[in-house]
CSV table of C-alpha atoms in Angstrom, one decimal:
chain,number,residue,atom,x,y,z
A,1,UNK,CA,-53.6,100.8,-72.5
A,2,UNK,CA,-57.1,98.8,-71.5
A,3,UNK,CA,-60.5,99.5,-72.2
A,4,UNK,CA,-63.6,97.8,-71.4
A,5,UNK,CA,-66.4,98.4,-73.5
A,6,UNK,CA,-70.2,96.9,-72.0
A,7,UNK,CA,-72.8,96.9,-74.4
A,8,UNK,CA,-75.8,98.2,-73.0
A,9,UNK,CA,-76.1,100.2,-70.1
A,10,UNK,CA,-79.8,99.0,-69.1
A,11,UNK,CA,-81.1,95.1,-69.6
A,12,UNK,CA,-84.3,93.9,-68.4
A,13,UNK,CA,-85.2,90.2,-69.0
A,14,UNK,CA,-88.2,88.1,-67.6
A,15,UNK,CA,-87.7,85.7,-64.2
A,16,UNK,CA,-86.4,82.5,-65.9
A,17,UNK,CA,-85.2,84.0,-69.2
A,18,UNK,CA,-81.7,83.7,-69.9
A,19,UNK,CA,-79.5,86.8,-68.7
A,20,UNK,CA,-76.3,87.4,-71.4
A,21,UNK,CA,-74.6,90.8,-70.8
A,22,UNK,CA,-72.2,91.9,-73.1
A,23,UNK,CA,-68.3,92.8,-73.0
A,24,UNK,CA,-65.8,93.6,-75.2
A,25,UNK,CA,-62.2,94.7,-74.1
A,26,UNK,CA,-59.2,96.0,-75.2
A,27,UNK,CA,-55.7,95.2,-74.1
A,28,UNK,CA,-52.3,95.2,-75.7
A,29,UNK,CA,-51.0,92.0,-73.6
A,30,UNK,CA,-53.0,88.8,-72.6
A,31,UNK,CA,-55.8,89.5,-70.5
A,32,UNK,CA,-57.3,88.9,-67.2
A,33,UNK,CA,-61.1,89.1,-67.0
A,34,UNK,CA,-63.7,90.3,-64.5
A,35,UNK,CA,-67.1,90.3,-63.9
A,36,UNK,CA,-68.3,92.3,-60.8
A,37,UNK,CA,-71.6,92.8,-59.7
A,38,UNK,CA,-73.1,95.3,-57.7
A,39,UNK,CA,-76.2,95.3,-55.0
A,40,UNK,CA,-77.8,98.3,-54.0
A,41,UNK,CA,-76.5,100.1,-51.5
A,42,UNK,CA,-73.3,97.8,-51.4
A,43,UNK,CA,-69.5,97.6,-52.6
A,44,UNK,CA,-68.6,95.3,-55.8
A,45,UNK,CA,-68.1,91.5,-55.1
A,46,UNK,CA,-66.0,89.7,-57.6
A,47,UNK,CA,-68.5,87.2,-59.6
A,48,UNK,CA,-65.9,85.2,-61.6
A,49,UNK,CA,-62.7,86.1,-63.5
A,50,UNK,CA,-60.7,84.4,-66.4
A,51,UNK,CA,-56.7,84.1,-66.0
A,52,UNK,CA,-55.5,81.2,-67.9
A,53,UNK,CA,-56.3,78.1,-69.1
A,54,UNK,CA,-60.3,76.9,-69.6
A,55,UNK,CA,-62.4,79.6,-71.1
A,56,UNK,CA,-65.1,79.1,-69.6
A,57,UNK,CA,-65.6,79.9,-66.1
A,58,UNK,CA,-68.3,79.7,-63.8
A,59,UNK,CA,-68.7,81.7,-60.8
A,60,UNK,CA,-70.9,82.3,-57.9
A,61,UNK,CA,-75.1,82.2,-58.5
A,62,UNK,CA,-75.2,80.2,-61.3
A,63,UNK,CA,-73.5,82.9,-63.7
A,64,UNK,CA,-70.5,81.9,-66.4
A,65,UNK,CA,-68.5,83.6,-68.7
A,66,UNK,CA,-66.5,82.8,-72.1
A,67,UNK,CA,-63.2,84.2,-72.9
A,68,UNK,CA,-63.2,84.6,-76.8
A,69,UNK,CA,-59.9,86.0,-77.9
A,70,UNK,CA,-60.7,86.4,-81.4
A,71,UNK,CA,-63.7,88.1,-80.9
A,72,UNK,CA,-61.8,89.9,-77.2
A,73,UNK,CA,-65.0,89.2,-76.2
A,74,UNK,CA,-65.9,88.1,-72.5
A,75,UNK,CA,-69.7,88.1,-71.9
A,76,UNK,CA,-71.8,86.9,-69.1
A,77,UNK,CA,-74.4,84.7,-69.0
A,78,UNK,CA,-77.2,82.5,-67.1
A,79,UNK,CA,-79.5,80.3,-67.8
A,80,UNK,CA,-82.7,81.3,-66.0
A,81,UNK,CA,-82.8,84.9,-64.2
A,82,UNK,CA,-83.8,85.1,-60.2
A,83,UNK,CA,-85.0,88.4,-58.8
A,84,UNK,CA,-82.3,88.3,-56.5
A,85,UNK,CA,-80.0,88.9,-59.6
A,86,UNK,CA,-80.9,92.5,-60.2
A,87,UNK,CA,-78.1,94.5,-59.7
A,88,UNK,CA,-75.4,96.4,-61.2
A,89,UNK,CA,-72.9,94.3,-62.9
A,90,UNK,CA,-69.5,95.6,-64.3
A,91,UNK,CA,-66.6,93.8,-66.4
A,92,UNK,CA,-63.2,95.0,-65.7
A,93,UNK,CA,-59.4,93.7,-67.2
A,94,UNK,CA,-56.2,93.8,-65.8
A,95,UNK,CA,-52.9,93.7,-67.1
A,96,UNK,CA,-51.6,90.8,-65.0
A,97,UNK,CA,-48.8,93.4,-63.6
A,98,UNK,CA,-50.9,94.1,-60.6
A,99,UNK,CA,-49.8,97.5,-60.6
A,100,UNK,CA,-53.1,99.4,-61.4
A,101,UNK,CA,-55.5,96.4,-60.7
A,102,UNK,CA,-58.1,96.9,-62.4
A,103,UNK,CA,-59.7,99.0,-65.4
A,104,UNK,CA,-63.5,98.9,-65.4
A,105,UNK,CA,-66.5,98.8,-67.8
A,106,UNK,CA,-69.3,101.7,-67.5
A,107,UNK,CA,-71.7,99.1,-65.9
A,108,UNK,CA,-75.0,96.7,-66.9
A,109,UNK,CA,-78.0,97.5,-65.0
A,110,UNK,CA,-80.0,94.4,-64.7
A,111,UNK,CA,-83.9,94.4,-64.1
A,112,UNK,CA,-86.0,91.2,-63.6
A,113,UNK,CA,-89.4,91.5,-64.2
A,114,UNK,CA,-91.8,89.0,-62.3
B,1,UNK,CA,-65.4,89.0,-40.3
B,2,UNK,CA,-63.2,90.6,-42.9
B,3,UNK,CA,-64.0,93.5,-44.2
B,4,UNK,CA,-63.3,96.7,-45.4
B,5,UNK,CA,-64.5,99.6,-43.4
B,6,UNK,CA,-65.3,103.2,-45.0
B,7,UNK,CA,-66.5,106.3,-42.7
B,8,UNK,CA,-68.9,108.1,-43.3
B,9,UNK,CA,-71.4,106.7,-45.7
B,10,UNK,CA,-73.0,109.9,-46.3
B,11,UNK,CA,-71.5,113.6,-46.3
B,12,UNK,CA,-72.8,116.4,-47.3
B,13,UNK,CA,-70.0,119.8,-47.5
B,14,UNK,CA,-68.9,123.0,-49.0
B,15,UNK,CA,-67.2,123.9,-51.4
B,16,UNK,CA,-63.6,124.4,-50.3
B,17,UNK,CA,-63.9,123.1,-46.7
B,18,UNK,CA,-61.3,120.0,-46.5
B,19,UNK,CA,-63.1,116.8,-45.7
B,20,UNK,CA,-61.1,113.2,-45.0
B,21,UNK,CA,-62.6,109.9,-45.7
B,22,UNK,CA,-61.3,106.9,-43.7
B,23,UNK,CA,-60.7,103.3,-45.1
B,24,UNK,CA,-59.4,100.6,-42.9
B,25,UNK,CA,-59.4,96.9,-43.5
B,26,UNK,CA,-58.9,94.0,-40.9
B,27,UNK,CA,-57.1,91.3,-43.3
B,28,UNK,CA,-53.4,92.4,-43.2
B,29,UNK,CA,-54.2,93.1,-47.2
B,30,UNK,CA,-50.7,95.3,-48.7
B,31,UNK,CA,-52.9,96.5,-51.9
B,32,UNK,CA,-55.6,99.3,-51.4
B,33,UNK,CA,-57.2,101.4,-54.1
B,34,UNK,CA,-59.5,104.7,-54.2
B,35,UNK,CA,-62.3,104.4,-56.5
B,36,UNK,CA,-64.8,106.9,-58.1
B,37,UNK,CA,-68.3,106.3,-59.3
B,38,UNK,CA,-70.4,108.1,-61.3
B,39,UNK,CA,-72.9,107.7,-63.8
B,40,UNK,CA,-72.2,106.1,-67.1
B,41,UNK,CA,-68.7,106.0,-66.4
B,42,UNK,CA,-68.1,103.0,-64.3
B,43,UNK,CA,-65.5,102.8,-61.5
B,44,UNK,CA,-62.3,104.9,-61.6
B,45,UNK,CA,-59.3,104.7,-59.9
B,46,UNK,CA,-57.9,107.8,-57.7
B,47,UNK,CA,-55.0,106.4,-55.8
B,48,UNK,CA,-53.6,102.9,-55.3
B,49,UNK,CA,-51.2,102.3,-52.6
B,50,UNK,CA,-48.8,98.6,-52.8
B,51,UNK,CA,-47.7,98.9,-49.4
B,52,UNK,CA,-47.1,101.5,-46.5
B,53,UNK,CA,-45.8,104.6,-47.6
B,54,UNK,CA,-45.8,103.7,-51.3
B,55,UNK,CA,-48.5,105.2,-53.2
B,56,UNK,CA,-49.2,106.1,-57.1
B,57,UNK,CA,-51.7,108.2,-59.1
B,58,UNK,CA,-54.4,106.1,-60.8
B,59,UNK,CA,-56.3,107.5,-63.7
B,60,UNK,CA,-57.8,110.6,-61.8
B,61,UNK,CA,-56.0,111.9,-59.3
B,62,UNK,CA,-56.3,115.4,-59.2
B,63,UNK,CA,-58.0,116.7,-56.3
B,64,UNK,CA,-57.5,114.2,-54.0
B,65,UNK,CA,-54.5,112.7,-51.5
B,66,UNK,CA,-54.1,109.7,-50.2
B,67,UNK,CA,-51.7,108.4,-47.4
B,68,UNK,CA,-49.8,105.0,-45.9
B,69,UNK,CA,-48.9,105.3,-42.6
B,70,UNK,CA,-50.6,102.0,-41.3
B,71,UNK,CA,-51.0,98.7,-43.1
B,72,UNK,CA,-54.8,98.6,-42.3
B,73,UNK,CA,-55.7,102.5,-43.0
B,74,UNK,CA,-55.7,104.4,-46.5
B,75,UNK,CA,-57.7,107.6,-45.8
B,76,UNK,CA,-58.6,109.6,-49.0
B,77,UNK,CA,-58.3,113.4,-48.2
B,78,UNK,CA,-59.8,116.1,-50.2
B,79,UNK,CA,-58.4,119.5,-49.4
B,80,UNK,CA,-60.6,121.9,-51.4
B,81,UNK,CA,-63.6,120.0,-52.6
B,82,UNK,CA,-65.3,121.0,-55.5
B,83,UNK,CA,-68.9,120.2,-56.6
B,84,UNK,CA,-67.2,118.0,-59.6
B,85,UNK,CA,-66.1,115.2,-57.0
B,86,UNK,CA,-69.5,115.0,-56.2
B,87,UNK,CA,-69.5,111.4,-56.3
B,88,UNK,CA,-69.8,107.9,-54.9
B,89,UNK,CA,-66.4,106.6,-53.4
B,90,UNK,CA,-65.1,103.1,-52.6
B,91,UNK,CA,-62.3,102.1,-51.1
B,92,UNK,CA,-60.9,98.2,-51.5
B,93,UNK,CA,-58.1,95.9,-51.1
B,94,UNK,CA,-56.7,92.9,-52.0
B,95,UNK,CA,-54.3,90.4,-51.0
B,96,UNK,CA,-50.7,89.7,-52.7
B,97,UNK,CA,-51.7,87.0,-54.3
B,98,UNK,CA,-55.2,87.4,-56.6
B,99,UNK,CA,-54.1,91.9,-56.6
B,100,UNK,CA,-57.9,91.7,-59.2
B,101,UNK,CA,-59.7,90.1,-56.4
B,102,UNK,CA,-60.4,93.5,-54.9
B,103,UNK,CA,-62.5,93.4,-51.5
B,104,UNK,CA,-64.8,96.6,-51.2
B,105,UNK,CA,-66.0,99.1,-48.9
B,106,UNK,CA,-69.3,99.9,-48.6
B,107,UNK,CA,-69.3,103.3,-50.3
B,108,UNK,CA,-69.4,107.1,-49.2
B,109,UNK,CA,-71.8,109.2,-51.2
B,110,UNK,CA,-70.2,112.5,-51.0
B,111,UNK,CA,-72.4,115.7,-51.8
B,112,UNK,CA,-69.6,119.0,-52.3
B,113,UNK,CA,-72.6,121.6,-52.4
């Protein structure tokens, strides 16, 4: 079985402070790694994932992630916060089977203040 | 444009009165899933269907039905709503290849008074 656990439901940073939201999963086989996020009013869109192989990845808007395996960690991060990134963001993991997709964290609300 | 269409965006019903909410997508994808979204829980998955007319329980099924007749369509059909599936449903696919890069609707906010 997976889990997801996101630390934090609310997080409000300053425009041009770093943004780091937190994830921790659990899963009994190797990994894959998801970070969602979530506009108002509007479906998920995948921000980045991890599969295999570097672990760090960068995805859309400026925002990366770190796979640590020792610490089944997975937090995302950027440098300097926009407005335009609050939103809702969730971190999911999948088995790799494909079978159930994906198993998903409670969610991170982000708030940028001006 | 690709995308995956959900119908309606809003409803509002009764306890009890059987309600269907469509979900089509326009990119020939063979996976589609039901999610559930509520408060402080995250996403949850209803149904998840592979292909037409193969379709499995995800983690909370009860109360709900799905169907596969049609690559593009995976309605989600609630027969005798009850105010706990008062909730905020997506619907999403994805392609063979990448199954976790799941393409969303745009949500129904359902209201079972």
């Amino acid at each position: 079985a997976q889990s997801v656990t996101q630390l934090g439901s609310h997080v409000s940073v300053s425009e041009g402070a770093l943004v780091l939201l937190r994830c921790n999963y659990s899963s009994s086989v190797p990994p894959y790694l998801f970070w969602y996020v979530q506009y108002p009013n509007q479906g998920l869109q995948l921000l980045l994932k991890y599969t295999t192989g570097a672990t760090l990845v960068k995805g859309i808007n400026g925002f990366e992630a770190e796979f640590k395996k020792s610490e089944t960690s997975f937090h995302l991060t950027k440098p300097s916060a926009h407005m335009s990134d609050a939103a809702e963001y969730f971190c999911a993991v999948s088995d790799g089977t494909g079978r159930r997709a994906l198993t998903f964290g409670s969610g991170t609300r982000l708030q940028v203040q001006p | 444009e690709a995308q995956v269409t959900q119908n309606p965006r809003y409803l509002i019903t009764v306890t009890g009165k059987k309600l269907t909410v469509t979900c089509s997508q326009n990119m020939n994808h063979e996976y589609m899933s039901w999610y559930r979204q509520d408060p402080g829980l995250g996403l949850r998955q209803i149904y998840y269907s592979m292909n037409v007319e193969v379709t499995d329980k995800g983690d909370v099924p009860e109360g709900y039905k799905v169907s596969r007749k049609e690559k593009r369509n995976f309605p989600l059909i609630l027969e005798s709503p009850s105010p706990n599936q008062t909730s905020l449903y997506f619907c999403a696919s994805s392609p063979p290849q990448g199954r976790e890069k799941l393409f969303f609707g745009s949500g129904t906010q359902l209201s079972v008074l």
